[in-house]
Structures are given as structure tokens and as C-alpha cells.
DNA sequence: GTGGTCTAGACCACC
DNA sequence: GTGGTCTAGACCACG
């Protein structure tokens, strides 16, 4: 289920994009599954159809979905997005780590933090 | 030196704010150092004075700078910003870590990455 | 209704900010109420839109409002601002009290004064 | 002794004015005492002579000092300033009290706070 | 139409 | 000269 946070500074289409990407990454939506139609998802989320369209387009561009005219949108194979997504995440993580270091956090502080994260069951 | 990236989606004043905050955190700008005047920095960066003003105001609000009318802007003592800055960084790092986990990176992958960061001498 | 006092030394945006904060604190503007648009309020108060924008931004930063681009500004839930607002008020009250003491007011004088305030029905 | 806080948003002349007024109110400077000369105090505080001049003028206007040409500035009799000062303080205190009430502080909360203030020995 | 950013130019208080 | 406020008008992304 996707819940839109109107207080979030990020635009709605980006929230939708990210939520769907998360669902695909976690395997909730498996490859070749048919996505709900643009109009239907728009109604479900109570947003403008343009917003959903934009989210789908973005997901297609990033390799998470592929579209078939007249059929709908489908989840891509894992290979299509995994490499790029992880590459981006590594870069982000590295930068966050550098900032933490600059801020005075010790090696052990950070190690402890990631250990906590990896021991959690539920992550969002 | 500060370089503004006009392709960056983030507003200019935020880029300036972050860059200056980084310089202060790293100790390049030490406490009670006089910052360049609003107008001068505006000329140097080829942006409007109001934009620089906004960046300075934000830095003041976050405790990185203090301003004296008729005198200029000066770098604050470390105590004024360190706690908040580290707190924010921890949150950012944690989120990046969660994303990495969702993306399939193992505990060892991340541990290796932070080890690399902490063994580097020069960081940007 | 908001009236701007041009003789007041405080900047306009601060007067507007404070007045609106008061209205929210007193419950005149209840949570999730839509605020007038930036431009409309600017016209109503006969000030520049940037000035109103600044007031709204400040209220957002202090947790009184939340903004949604394309939709408008809305009053936040009580929890978002109550703690901070009371904390600030306590500090102010304490200082006023210290000044009164220095000025020769006795403990009973002050106690009588606050009793009066708490027995009034209407307060501004 | 007067210490100027350059981080304080209030202008320097106002800080000087207030500090001197405090000293007079508390009786540290008793009536008809000769104040240090404008130039001397300017040197002592490391500020511009204009700044001290402005502070003295303001104190004279509020009845705390009286000046004798060719002689210097002297502390006034108590009656000259006490009434006005207390009147202003009562108004300030009342407003702070109203705000506190609006913010949800109970009668007992406020009573407890003023009791604390009046039991302190040292106040600034 | 909405909030948000940016510019250009003006004026003010302060030191 | 400095920071700070205010105005007027422009442009953009969002929904």
C-alpha cells in the first residue's frame, strides 16, 4: 500500500516513484507482474493521472518497468535495474560516510550504527 | 572555493549554505574568522546579494555563523553547531544504510566501504 | 484580522509571523485549515508577496504551518509547535519576572498581577 | 563591569544603555555619582565614542542621568526614573503572562516560576 | 493558481 | 562600509 505524505517536500510523483521502486527492489512486485493501469492507480491514490504517468515513465527510464502499448506496464527483470540502483546507493552511502567522518564520528561509531541497521527486521 | 552547479536541482542559496557549512565543519574556516561580506561574495559567485544573504541567514540560524551589523559575519564557536550537525549526519547515514540494505548490499559490503573511507587521508 | 504597525521597529514579516502564530496558538486557526495564498494575503495586507512568503516560511520552520506546492499552506497539528512555543514563552516570562524583581516589584505584586490575568476571560 | 556581546542582535548602544540602567536600578551606582566621561568609557569598552554618547543621551532622556555641561554626567535621584521603569516592566510582564496563558500554562505553573525567580539570590 | 527561487535596485540602522 | 528589510517583477515546478 502506498501512502502519500503531503507534508513531504518532495513532489508527489517522486514519492510514488520511490515507493514503487522499493516494492520492486524488495521483491513484493516480481518480474513480469502487470502494474495497475495509470488511471486506476490515480484513483486509488486520489492523485492526478498525470502524476502517475510521470512516475511510471520515470520507473521505465530507470529500468524498473517496461511498457507494452495497448497492454500496460510490467515489472522488469532484476538485471535491468539492480546494477544501477546499487551503484547509486553505494555512492550515496560513501558520501554520507565521509560527512560523518568529517563531523567527528569515529570508525566504531559508524560500524555500530550499520550493525544496528542490519539487525533490524523491518526497514522502510 | 565555491562552485555553483546550475544543473543541480537544489536552489543556489542551499548549495552555498552547504558548501560553507562543509568548510566550517572541516575547520578550513576557523571560529571568529570574518566571512567575506554579503555583497563581495555575491560578486565573487556571480549571484545576487539577496541569495548570499539568505545563505548567511540560514548558516546563522543553524549556529554556524553569527552576524554583527556594521561589522560583518563571523564563524561561530564549535560548540554552537557540532551537536546539531552530527545529529543530522547520523540520520542521513542511517537512511543511506537502510537503502543499501534494501538494495541487496551485505553487512560485509558496507563494512568494507566505511573502512575504505576511514583509511583515506584526503576527503571531500 | 492583521494590522501592520509601520511605526514598529520590528520588520513587517516578523509582525505578520507573530500575529499568525498567535492566531494558531489561540486556536482561531485550527489544524489543517488552508491559509490564504501568499499572493492574496500580500494584497490584503498591502505588502509585497515576498514579505508574506518569508512569514509563511518562518512559520513552517517553527512547525506552525506546512506547505504543499501547487496546493497552498496549511495549519499544522498542535503537537508540532506546542512544545517549542511553550518553551520559548517560559523563557520570556522568566526574564520579564527577573526584570520586575530588579525593578523593585515584590513577590506579592507579581502574584497579584498574574492572578488578574488568569481571571480575565478575553485576552489579546 | 560591562561586557559587550557582539553576537547579540541588539545594537551596542542599547546594550550599554541597558547595562547602565540595570546598575542604577540595582543601586550599584547611587544618585549623584559622577559617571565616567564619554571618551573614557568608550576606551574602556573598546567602542566608538558616538556609541557611548548615544547611550548616555538615552539614559538622560529616560531620567536615569542628568548632564552638567563642562562637568560630566551624573546619576539621577530615584524618583526620576523609578515610576516609568516599573510601569514599563509591569506592561511587559503582563503580556508575557497572557502569552503563557494562551500557550496552556496553568496558574500554578506560572506561580511556581515566579517563586523560583524570587528565591534566587543572583539575577542578571 | 500555488509555493518557491532569483534578480535588481532601493532604503535603513549601525559603527 | 556592513548586515538587514522591502519592493517589483520575473521564472520555474507542481498538480
mmCIF file with all atom_site columns, C-alpha atoms in Angstrom, chain B residues 40-124:
data_model
loop_
_atom_site.group_PDB
_atom_site.id
_atom_site.type_symbol
_atom_site.label_atom_id
_atom_site.label_alt_id
_atom_site.label_comp_id
_atom_site.label_asym_id
_atom_site.label_entity_id
_atom_site.label_seq_id
_atom_site.pdbx_PDB_ins_code
_atom_site.Cartn_x
_atom_site.Cartn_y
_atom_site.Cartn_z
_atom_site.occupancy
_atom_site.B_iso_or_equiv
_atom_site.pdbx_formal_charge
_atom_site.auth_seq_id
_atom_site.auth_comp_id
_atom_site.auth_asym_id
_atom_site.auth_atom_id
_atom_site.pdbx_PDB_model_num
ATOM 1  C CA . UNK B 1 40  ? 31.550 40.783 -2.076 1.00 0.00 ? 40  UNK B CA 1
ATOM 2  C CA . UNK B 1 41  ? 30.709 37.090 -2.037 1.00 0.00 ? 41  UNK B CA 1
ATOM 3  C CA . UNK B 1 42  ? 27.752 37.847 -4.299 1.00 0.00 ? 42  UNK B CA 1
ATOM 4  C CA . UNK B 1 43  ? 30.152 39.358 -6.825 1.00 0.00 ? 43  UNK B CA 1
ATOM 5  C CA . UNK B 1 44  ? 32.628 36.501 -6.463 1.00 0.00 ? 44  UNK B CA 1
ATOM 6  C CA . UNK B 1 45  ? 29.941 33.890 -7.079 1.00 0.00 ? 45  UNK B CA 1
ATOM 7  C CA . UNK B 1 46  ? 28.161 35.979 -9.715 1.00 0.00 ? 46  UNK B CA 1
ATOM 8  C CA . UNK B 1 47  ? 24.851 35.758 -7.904 1.00 0.00 ? 47  UNK B CA 1
ATOM 9  C CA . UNK B 1 48  ? 22.518 38.308 -6.347 1.00 0.00 ? 48  UNK B CA 1
ATOM 10 C CA . UNK B 1 49  ? 23.331 39.718 -2.919 1.00 0.00 ? 49  UNK B CA 1
ATOM 11 C CA . UNK B 1 50  ? 19.969 38.533 -1.605 1.00 0.00 ? 50  UNK B CA 1
ATOM 12 C CA . UNK B 1 51  ? 20.919 34.968 -2.414 1.00 0.00 ? 51  UNK B CA 1
ATOM 13 C CA . UNK B 1 52  ? 24.105 35.187 -0.382 1.00 0.00 ? 52  UNK B CA 1
ATOM 14 C CA . UNK B 1 53  ? 22.208 36.960 2.368  1.00 0.00 ? 53  UNK B CA 1
ATOM 15 C CA . UNK B 1 54  ? 19.830 34.042 2.542  1.00 0.00 ? 54  UNK B CA 1
ATOM 16 C CA . UNK B 1 55  ? 22.669 31.553 2.761  1.00 0.00 ? 55  UNK B CA 1
ATOM 17 C CA . UNK B 1 56  ? 24.290 33.532 5.579  1.00 0.00 ? 56  UNK B CA 1
ATOM 18 C CA . UNK B 1 57  ? 20.981 33.837 7.439  1.00 0.00 ? 57  UNK B CA 1
ATOM 19 C CA . UNK B 1 58  ? 20.486 30.116 7.234  1.00 0.00 ? 58  UNK B CA 1
ATOM 20 C CA . UNK B 1 59  ? 24.000 29.449 8.489  1.00 0.00 ? 59  UNK B CA 1
ATOM 21 C CA . UNK B 1 60  ? 23.353 31.841 11.352 1.00 0.00 ? 60  UNK B CA 1
ATOM 22 C CA . UNK B 1 61  ? 20.129 30.098 12.234 1.00 0.00 ? 61  UNK B CA 1
ATOM 23 C CA . UNK B 1 62  ? 21.915 26.766 12.290 1.00 0.00 ? 62  UNK B CA 1
ATOM 24 C CA . UNK B 1 63  ? 24.605 28.151 14.547 1.00 0.00 ? 63  UNK B CA 1
ATOM 25 C CA . UNK B 1 64  ? 27.499 28.149 12.081 1.00 0.00 ? 64  UNK B CA 1
ATOM 26 C CA . UNK B 1 65  ? 27.800 31.924 11.859 1.00 0.00 ? 65  UNK B CA 1
ATOM 27 C CA . UNK B 1 66  ? 26.958 34.972 13.903 1.00 0.00 ? 66  UNK B CA 1
ATOM 28 C CA . UNK B 1 67  ? 26.427 38.377 12.344 1.00 0.00 ? 67  UNK B CA 1
ATOM 29 C CA . UNK B 1 68  ? 27.217 41.850 13.614 1.00 0.00 ? 68  UNK B CA 1
ATOM 30 C CA . UNK B 1 69  ? 25.559 44.719 11.778 1.00 0.00 ? 69  UNK B CA 1
ATOM 31 C CA . UNK B 1 70  ? 28.118 47.175 10.532 1.00 0.00 ? 70  UNK B CA 1
ATOM 32 C CA . UNK B 1 71  ? 30.911 44.664 11.105 1.00 0.00 ? 71  UNK B CA 1
ATOM 33 C CA . UNK B 1 72  ? 30.239 41.508 9.131  1.00 0.00 ? 72  UNK B CA 1
ATOM 34 C CA . UNK B 1 73  ? 29.609 37.801 9.520  1.00 0.00 ? 73  UNK B CA 1
ATOM 35 C CA . UNK B 1 74  ? 31.864 35.603 11.644 1.00 0.00 ? 74  UNK B CA 1
ATOM 36 C CA . UNK B 1 75  ? 32.349 31.887 12.178 1.00 0.00 ? 75  UNK B CA 1
ATOM 37 C CA . UNK B 1 76  ? 30.830 30.612 15.425 1.00 0.00 ? 76  UNK B CA 1
ATOM 38 C CA . UNK B 1 77  ? 32.469 28.528 18.111 1.00 0.00 ? 77  UNK B CA 1
ATOM 39 C CA . UNK B 1 78  ? 32.440 24.803 17.502 1.00 0.00 ? 78  UNK B CA 1
ATOM 40 C CA . UNK B 1 79  ? 30.021 24.092 20.342 1.00 0.00 ? 79  UNK B CA 1
ATOM 41 C CA . UNK B 1 80  ? 27.298 26.062 18.639 1.00 0.00 ? 80  UNK B CA 1
ATOM 42 C CA . UNK B 1 81  ? 26.878 23.742 15.702 1.00 0.00 ? 81  UNK B CA 1
ATOM 43 C CA . UNK B 1 82  ? 28.655 20.468 16.360 1.00 0.00 ? 82  UNK B CA 1
ATOM 44 C CA . UNK B 1 83  ? 25.853 18.686 18.176 1.00 0.00 ? 83  UNK B CA 1
ATOM 45 C CA . UNK B 1 84  ? 23.215 19.513 15.628 1.00 0.00 ? 84  UNK B CA 1
ATOM 46 C CA . UNK B 1 85  ? 25.421 18.774 12.648 1.00 0.00 ? 85  UNK B CA 1
ATOM 47 C CA . UNK B 1 86  ? 26.389 15.338 13.928 1.00 0.00 ? 86  UNK B CA 1
ATOM 48 C CA . UNK B 1 87  ? 22.791 14.537 14.750 1.00 0.00 ? 87  UNK B CA 1
ATOM 49 C CA . UNK B 1 88  ? 21.718 15.327 11.214 1.00 0.00 ? 88  UNK B CA 1
ATOM 50 C CA . UNK B 1 89  ? 24.581 13.350 9.773  1.00 0.00 ? 89  UNK B CA 1
ATOM 51 C CA . UNK B 1 90  ? 23.719 10.287 11.794 1.00 0.00 ? 90  UNK B CA 1
ATOM 52 C CA . UNK B 1 91  ? 20.157 10.385 10.474 1.00 0.00 ? 91  UNK B CA 1
ATOM 53 C CA . UNK B 1 92  ? 21.382 10.726 6.894  1.00 0.00 ? 92  UNK B CA 1
ATOM 54 C CA . UNK B 1 93  ? 23.905 7.938  7.304  1.00 0.00 ? 93  UNK B CA 1
ATOM 55 C CA . UNK B 1 94  ? 21.306 5.635  8.811  1.00 0.00 ? 94  UNK B CA 1
ATOM 56 C CA . UNK B 1 95  ? 18.923 6.183  5.906  1.00 0.00 ? 95  UNK B CA 1
ATOM 57 C CA . UNK B 1 96  ? 21.665 5.609  3.335  1.00 0.00 ? 96  UNK B CA 1
ATOM 58 C CA . UNK B 1 97  ? 22.490 2.415  5.169  1.00 0.00 ? 97  UNK B CA 1
ATOM 59 C CA . UNK B 1 98  ? 18.887 1.229  5.109  1.00 0.00 ? 98  UNK B CA 1
ATOM 60 C CA . UNK B 1 99  ? 18.682 1.898  1.377  1.00 0.00 ? 99  UNK B CA 1
ATOM 61 C CA . UNK B 1 100 ? 21.886 -0.030 0.821  1.00 0.00 ? 100 UNK B CA 1
ATOM 62 C CA . UNK B 1 101 ? 20.480 -2.940 2.760  1.00 0.00 ? 101 UNK B CA 1
ATOM 63 C CA . UNK B 1 102 ? 17.239 -2.890 0.758  1.00 0.00 ? 102 UNK B CA 1
ATOM 64 C CA . UNK B 1 103 ? 19.324 -2.852 -2.380 1.00 0.00 ? 103 UNK B CA 1
ATOM 65 C CA . UNK B 1 104 ? 20.952 -6.117 -1.508 1.00 0.00 ? 104 UNK B CA 1
ATOM 66 C CA . UNK B 1 105 ? 24.289 -4.919 -0.139 1.00 0.00 ? 105 UNK B CA 1
ATOM 67 C CA . UNK B 1 106 ? 25.535 -7.267 2.565  1.00 0.00 ? 106 UNK B CA 1
ATOM 68 C CA . UNK B 1 107 ? 26.739 -6.260 6.007  1.00 0.00 ? 107 UNK B CA 1
ATOM 69 C CA . UNK B 1 108 ? 30.289 -7.000 4.912  1.00 0.00 ? 108 UNK B CA 1
ATOM 70 C CA . UNK B 1 109 ? 29.981 -4.900 1.774  1.00 0.00 ? 109 UNK B CA 1
ATOM 71 C CA . UNK B 1 110 ? 29.060 -1.847 3.836  1.00 0.00 ? 110 UNK B CA 1
ATOM 72 C CA . UNK B 1 111 ? 31.675 -2.539 6.486  1.00 0.00 ? 111 UNK B CA 1
ATOM 73 C CA . UNK B 1 112 ? 34.332 -2.726 3.794  1.00 0.00 ? 112 UNK B CA 1
ATOM 74 C CA . UNK B 1 113 ? 33.165 0.561  2.334  1.00 0.00 ? 113 UNK B CA 1
ATOM 75 C CA . UNK B 1 114 ? 33.334 2.508  5.556  1.00 0.00 ? 114 UNK B CA 1
ATOM 76 C CA . UNK B 1 115 ? 36.733 1.005  6.268  1.00 0.00 ? 115 UNK B CA 1
ATOM 77 C CA . UNK B 1 116 ? 37.965 2.431  2.981  1.00 0.00 ? 116 UNK B CA 1
ATOM 78 C CA . UNK B 1 117 ? 36.576 5.849  3.831  1.00 0.00 ? 117 UNK B CA 1
ATOM 79 C CA . UNK B 1 118 ? 38.243 5.927  7.211  1.00 0.00 ? 118 UNK B CA 1
ATOM 80 C CA . UNK B 1 119 ? 41.579 4.934  5.748  1.00 0.00 ? 119 UNK B CA 1
ATOM 81 C CA . UNK B 1 120 ? 41.594 7.743  3.213  1.00 0.00 ? 120 UNK B CA 1
ATOM 82 C CA . UNK B 1 121 ? 43.617 10.768 4.164  1.00 0.00 ? 121 UNK B CA 1
ATOM 83 C CA . UNK B 1 122 ? 42.029 13.360 1.962  1.00 0.00 ? 122 UNK B CA 1
ATOM 84 C CA . UNK B 1 123 ? 38.224 13.591 1.842  1.00 0.00 ? 123 UNK B CA 1
ATOM 85 C CA . UNK B 1 124 ? 35.998 15.995 0.022  1.00 0.00 ? 124 UNK B CA 1
#
